[in-house]
Tab-separated table of C-alpha atoms in Angstrom:
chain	number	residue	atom	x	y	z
A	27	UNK	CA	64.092	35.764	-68.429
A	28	UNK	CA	61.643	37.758	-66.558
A	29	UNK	CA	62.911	41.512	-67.507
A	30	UNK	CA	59.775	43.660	-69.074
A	31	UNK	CA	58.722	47.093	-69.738
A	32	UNK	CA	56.332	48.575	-67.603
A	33	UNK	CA	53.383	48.456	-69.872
A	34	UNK	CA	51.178	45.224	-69.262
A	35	UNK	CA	51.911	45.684	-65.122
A	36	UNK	CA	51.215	48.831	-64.784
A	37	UNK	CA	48.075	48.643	-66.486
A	38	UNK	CA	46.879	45.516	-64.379
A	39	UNK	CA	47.006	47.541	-61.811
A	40	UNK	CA	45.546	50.364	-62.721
A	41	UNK	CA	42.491	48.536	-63.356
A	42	UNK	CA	42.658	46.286	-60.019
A	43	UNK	CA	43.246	49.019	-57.385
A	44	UNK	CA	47.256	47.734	-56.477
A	45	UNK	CA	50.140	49.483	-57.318
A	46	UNK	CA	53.491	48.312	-58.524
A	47	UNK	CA	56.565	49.217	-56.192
A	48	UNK	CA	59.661	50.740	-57.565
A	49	UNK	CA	62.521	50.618	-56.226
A	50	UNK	CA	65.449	52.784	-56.248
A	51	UNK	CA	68.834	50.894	-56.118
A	52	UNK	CA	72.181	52.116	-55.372
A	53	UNK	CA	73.997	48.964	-55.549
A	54	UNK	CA	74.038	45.005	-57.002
A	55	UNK	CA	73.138	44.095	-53.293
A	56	UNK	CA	69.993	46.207	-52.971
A	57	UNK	CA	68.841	45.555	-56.485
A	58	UNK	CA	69.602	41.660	-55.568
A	59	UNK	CA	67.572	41.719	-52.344
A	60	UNK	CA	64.767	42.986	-53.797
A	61	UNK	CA	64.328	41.137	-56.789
A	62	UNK	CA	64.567	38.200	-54.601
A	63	UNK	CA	61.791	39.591	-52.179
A	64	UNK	CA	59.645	40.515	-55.118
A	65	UNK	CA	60.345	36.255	-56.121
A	66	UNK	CA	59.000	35.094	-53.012
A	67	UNK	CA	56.282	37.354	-52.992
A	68	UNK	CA	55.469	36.744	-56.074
A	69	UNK	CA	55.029	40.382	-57.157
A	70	UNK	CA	56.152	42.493	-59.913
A	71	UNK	CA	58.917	44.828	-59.676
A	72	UNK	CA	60.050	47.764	-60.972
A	73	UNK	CA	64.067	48.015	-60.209
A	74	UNK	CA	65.029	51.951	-61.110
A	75	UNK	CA	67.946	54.018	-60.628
A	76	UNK	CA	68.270	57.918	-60.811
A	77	UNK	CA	70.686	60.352	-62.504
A	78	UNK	CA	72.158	60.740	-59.570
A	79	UNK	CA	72.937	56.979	-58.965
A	80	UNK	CA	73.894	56.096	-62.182
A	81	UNK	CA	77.526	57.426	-61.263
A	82	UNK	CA	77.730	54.429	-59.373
A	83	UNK	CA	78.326	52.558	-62.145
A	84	UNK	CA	79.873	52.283	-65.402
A	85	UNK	CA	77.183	53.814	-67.478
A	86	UNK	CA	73.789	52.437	-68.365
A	87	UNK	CA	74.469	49.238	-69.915
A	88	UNK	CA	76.594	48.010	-67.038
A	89	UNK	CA	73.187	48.837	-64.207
A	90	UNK	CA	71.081	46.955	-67.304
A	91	UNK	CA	73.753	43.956	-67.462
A	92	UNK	CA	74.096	43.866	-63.228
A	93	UNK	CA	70.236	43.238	-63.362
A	94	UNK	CA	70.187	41.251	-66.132
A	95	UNK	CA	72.589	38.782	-64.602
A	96	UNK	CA	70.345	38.774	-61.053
A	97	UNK	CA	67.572	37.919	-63.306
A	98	UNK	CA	69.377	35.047	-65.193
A	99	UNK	CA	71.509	33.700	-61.866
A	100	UNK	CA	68.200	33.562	-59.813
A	101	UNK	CA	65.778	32.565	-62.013
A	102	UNK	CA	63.787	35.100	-61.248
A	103	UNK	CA	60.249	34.519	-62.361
A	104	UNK	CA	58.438	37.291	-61.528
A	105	UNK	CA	58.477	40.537	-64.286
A	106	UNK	CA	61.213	42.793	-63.506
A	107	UNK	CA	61.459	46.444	-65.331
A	108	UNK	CA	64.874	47.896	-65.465
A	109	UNK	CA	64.094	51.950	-65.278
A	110	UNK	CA	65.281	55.128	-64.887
A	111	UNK	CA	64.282	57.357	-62.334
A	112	UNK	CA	63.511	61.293	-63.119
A	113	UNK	CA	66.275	61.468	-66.420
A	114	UNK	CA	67.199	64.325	-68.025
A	115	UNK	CA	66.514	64.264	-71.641
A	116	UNK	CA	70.072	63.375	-72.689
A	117	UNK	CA	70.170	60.594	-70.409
A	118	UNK	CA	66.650	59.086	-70.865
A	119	UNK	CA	68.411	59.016	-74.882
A	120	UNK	CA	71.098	57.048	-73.613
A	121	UNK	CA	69.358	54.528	-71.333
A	122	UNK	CA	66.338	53.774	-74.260
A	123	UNK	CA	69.497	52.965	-76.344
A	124	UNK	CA	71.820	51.073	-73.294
A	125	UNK	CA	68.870	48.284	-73.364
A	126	UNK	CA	66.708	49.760	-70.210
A	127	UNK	CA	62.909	48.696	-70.464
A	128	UNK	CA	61.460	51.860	-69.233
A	129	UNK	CA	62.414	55.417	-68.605
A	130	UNK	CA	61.317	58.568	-66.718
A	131	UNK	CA	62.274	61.714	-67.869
A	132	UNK	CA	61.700	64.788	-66.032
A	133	UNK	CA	61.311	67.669	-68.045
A	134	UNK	CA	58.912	68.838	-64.850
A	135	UNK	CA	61.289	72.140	-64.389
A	136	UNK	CA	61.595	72.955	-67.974
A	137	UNK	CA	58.445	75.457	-69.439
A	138	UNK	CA	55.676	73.191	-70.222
A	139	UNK	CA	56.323	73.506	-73.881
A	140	UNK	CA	59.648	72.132	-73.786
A	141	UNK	CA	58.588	69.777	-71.867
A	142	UNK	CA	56.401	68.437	-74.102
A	143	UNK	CA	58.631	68.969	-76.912
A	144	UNK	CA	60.839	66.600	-75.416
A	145	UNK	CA	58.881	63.937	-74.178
A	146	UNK	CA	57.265	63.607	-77.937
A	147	UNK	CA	61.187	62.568	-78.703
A	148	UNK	CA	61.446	60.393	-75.934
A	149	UNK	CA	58.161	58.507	-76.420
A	150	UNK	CA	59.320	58.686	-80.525
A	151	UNK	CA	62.189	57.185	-79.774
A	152	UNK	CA	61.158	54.697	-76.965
A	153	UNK	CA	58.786	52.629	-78.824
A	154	UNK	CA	61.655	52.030	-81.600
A	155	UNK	CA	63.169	49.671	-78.509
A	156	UNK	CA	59.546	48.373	-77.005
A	157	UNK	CA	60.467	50.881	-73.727
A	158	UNK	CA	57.883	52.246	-71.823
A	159	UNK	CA	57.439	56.238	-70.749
A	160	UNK	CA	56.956	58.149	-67.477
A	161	UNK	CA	56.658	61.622	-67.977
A	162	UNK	CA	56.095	64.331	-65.237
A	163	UNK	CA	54.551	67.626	-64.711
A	164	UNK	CA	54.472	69.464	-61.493
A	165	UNK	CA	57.435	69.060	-59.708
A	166	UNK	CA	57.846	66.743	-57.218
A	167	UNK	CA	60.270	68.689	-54.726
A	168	UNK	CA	61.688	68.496	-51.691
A	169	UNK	CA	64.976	67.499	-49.918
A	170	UNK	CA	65.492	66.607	-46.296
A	171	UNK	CA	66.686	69.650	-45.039
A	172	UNK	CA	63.218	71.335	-46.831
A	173	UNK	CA	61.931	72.469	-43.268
A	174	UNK	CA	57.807	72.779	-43.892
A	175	UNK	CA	57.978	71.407	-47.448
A	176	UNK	CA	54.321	71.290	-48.794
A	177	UNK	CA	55.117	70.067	-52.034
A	178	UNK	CA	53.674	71.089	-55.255
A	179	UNK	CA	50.159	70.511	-56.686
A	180	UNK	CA	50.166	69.521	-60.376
A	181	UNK	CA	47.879	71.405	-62.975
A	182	UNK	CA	44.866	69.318	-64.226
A	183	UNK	CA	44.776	70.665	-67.661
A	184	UNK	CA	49.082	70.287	-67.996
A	185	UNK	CA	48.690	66.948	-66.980
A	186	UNK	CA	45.854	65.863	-69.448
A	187	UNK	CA	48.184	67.632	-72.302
A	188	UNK	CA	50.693	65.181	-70.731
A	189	UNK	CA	49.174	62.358	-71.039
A	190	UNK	CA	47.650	62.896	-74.233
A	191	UNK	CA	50.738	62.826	-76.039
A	192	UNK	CA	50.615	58.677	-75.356
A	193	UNK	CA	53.084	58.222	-72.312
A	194	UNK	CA	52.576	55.057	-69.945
A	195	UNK	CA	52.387	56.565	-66.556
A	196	UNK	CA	52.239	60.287	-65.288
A	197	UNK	CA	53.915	61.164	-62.016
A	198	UNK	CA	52.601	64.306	-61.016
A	199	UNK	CA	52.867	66.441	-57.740
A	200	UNK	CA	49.641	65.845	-55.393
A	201	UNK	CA	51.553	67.448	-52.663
A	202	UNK	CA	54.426	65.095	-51.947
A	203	UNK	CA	58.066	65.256	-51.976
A	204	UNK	CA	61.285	63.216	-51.954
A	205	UNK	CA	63.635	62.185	-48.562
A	206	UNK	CA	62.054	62.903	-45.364
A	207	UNK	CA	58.920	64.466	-44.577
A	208	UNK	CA	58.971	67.314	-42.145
A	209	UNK	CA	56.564	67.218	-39.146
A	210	UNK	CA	54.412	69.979	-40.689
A	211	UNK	CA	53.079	68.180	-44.104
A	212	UNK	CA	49.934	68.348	-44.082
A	213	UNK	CA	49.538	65.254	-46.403
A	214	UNK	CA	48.415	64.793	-50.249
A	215	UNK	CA	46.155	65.852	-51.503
A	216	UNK	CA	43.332	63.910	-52.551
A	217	UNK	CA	41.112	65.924	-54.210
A	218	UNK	CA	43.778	67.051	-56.932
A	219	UNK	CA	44.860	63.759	-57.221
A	220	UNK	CA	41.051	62.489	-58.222
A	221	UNK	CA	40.898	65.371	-60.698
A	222	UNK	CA	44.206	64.834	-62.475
A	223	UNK	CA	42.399	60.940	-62.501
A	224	UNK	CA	39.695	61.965	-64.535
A	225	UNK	CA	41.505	63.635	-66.532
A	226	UNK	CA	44.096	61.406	-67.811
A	227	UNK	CA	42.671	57.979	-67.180
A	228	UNK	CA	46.166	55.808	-67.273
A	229	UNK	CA	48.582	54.683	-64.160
A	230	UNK	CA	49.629	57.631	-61.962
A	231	UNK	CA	53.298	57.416	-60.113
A	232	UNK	CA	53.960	58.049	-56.565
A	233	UNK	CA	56.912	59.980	-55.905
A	234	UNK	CA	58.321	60.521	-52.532
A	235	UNK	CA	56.942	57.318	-51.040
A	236	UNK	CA	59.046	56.837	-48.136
A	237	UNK	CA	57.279	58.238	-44.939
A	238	UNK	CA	53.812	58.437	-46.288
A	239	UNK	CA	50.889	57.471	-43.905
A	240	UNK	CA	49.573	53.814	-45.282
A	241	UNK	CA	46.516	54.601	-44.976
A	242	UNK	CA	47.125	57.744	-47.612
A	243	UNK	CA	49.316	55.313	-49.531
A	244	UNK	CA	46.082	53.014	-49.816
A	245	UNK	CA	43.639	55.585	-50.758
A	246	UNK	CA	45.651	57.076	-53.228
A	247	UNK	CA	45.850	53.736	-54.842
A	248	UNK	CA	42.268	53.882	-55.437
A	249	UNK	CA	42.483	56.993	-57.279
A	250	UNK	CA	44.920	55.664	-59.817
A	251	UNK	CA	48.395	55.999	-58.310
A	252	UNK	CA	49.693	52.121	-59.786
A	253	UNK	CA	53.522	52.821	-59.306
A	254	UNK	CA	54.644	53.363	-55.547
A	255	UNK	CA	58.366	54.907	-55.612
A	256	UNK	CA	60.584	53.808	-52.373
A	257	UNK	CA	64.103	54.942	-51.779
A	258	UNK	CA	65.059	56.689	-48.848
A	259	UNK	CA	63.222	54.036	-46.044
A	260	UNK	CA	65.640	51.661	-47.675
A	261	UNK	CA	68.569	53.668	-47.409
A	262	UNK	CA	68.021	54.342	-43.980
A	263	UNK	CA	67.145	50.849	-42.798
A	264	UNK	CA	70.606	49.832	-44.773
A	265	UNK	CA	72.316	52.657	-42.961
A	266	UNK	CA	70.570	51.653	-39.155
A	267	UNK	CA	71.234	48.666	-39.238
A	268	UNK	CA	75.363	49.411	-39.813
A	269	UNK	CA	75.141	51.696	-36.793
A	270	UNK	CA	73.713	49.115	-33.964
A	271	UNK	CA	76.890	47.343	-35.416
A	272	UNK	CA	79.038	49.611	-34.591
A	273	UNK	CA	77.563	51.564	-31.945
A	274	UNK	CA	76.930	48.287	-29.999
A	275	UNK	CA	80.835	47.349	-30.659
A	276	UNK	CA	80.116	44.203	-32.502
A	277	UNK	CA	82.687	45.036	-34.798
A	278	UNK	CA	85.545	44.380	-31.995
A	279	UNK	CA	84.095	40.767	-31.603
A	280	UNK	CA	85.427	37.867	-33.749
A	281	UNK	CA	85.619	38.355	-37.561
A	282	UNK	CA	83.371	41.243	-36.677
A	283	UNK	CA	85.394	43.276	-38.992
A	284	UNK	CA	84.092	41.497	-42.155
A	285	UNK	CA	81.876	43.689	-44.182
A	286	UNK	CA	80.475	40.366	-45.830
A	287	UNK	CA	78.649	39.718	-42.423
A	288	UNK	CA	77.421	43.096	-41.384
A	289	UNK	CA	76.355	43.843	-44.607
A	290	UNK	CA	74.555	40.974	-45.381
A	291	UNK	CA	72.581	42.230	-41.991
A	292	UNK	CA	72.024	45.376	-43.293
A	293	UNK	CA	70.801	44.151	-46.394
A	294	UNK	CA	68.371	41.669	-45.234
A	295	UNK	CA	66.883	44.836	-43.396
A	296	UNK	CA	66.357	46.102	-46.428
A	297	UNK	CA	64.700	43.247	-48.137
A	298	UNK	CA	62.023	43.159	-45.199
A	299	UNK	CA	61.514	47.014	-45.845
A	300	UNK	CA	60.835	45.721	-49.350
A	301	UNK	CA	58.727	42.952	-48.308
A	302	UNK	CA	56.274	46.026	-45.870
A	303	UNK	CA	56.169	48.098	-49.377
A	304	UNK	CA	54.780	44.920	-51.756
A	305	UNK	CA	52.369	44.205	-49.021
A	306	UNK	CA	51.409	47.978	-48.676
A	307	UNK	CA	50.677	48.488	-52.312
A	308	UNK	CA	48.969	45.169	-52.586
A	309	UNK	CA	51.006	43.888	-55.292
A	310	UNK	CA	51.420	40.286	-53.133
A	311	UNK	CA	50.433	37.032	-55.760
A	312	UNK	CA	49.719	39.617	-58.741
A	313	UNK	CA	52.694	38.397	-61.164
A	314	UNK	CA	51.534	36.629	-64.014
């Protein structure tokens, strides 16, 4: 079995300049296609799912079991974390407890106290189970509709206190934001981003990494961002790929109907997303 915390990957490549990709997953399909991309690419993975997603199934153990049973049916070889994206305190509880190897929670909107308060429980309770911790200061906003959405820079001296409190990885805001950037970002911000850096010296997450330039992706990887977050570019390469079916009328043609055939399509779209992202973070050949 190949399913790991975060700990040893992330700090691999923190020290060799990659990052490791994370991927938000909706479904068995998308968590299958990836794992299996991440297999032939011989990469690590990081296979997450949010608050929001978790609805989509039936509570934490059953998204743990689902990738626990692509790992065993596969063989995959390649270490696989099973996270949570941006929990809420109650939840991260639950998922340390439901068998997940790493967790994220967000106390990012909560006074920084609080948040601290809370993420000394979570990381308490975490290494009771051998789970790893993001925590997160700064908020990393945005929606699609956010017309002009700068995003918001993360304090230096919050995220030092952050990090000093023994977490794995830090995701702080450098300026980016989740769904689709509008046409007036002006970009992260690099210079915040080498300060928080010095500061905290550990792996630094990515948020929001669907729609960033590659060439910022690659120089923020050499200032200590070693987990790349990717959710929405797979989404809408699932969700393209559905339309040409149907806008082209493919559906109307023989067995054309049969979701098992134009998904598949839509899936494998996503797996070569996947595929872009490993090579884009550099990750390619890294797995132990």
């Amino acid at each position: 079995m190949s399913i790991t915390n975060t700990k040893k990957m992330l700090a691999k490549a923190y020290e060799n300049n990659y990052a490791i990709l994370h991927i938000n997953v909706i479904n068995y399909d998308m968590a299958r296609v990836s794992m299996l991309a991440a297999q032939e690419k011989n990469s690590p993975i990081i296979i997450a799912v949010s608050e929001k997603a978790l609805k989509n199934f039936a509570g934490p153990k059953d998204f743990v079991e689902m990738v626990t049973n692509i790992d065993d049916h596969f063989k995959i070889k390649v270490p696989v974390a099973i996270h949570l994206d941006h929990g809420a305190y109650e939840t991260a509880i639950e998922c340390i407890n439901a068998g997940f190897t790493s967790v994220m929670f967000d106390g990012s909107k909560s006074p920084l106290d609080q948040n601290i308060k809370h993420t000394k429980e979570i990381i308490r309770l975490a290494k009771l189970h051998s789970v790893t911790v993001e925590a997160e200061v700064g908020a990393v906003t945005g929606k699609i509709e956010d017309k002009g959405e700068k995003g918001e820079l993360a304090s230096v001296e919050e995220c030092k206190k952050m990090a000093d409190l023994g977490i794995d990885c830090l995701a702080a805001g450098i300026g980016n934001i989740h769904g689709e950037y509008p046409a007036g970002w002006p970009g992260l911000n690099f210079e915040r981003l080498n300060e928080i850096d010095l500061a905290v010296g550990k792996p630094l997450a990515l948020h929001g990494g669907s729609g960033i330039p590659e060439k910022q992706v690659k120089h923020a990887i050499s200032l200590g961002i070693a987990k790349f977050n990717v959710g929405t570019e797979l989404l809408t390469a699932f969700t393209s790929e559905l339309a040409k079916h149907f806008i082209s009328g493919d559906y109307k043609k023989a067995r054309g109907y049969d979701p098992r055939d134009y998904f598949q399509h839509a899936f494998d779209a996503v797996k070569n997303v996947v595929v872009k992202k490993l090579q884009l973070v550099g990750s390619i050949g890294k797995a132990d």
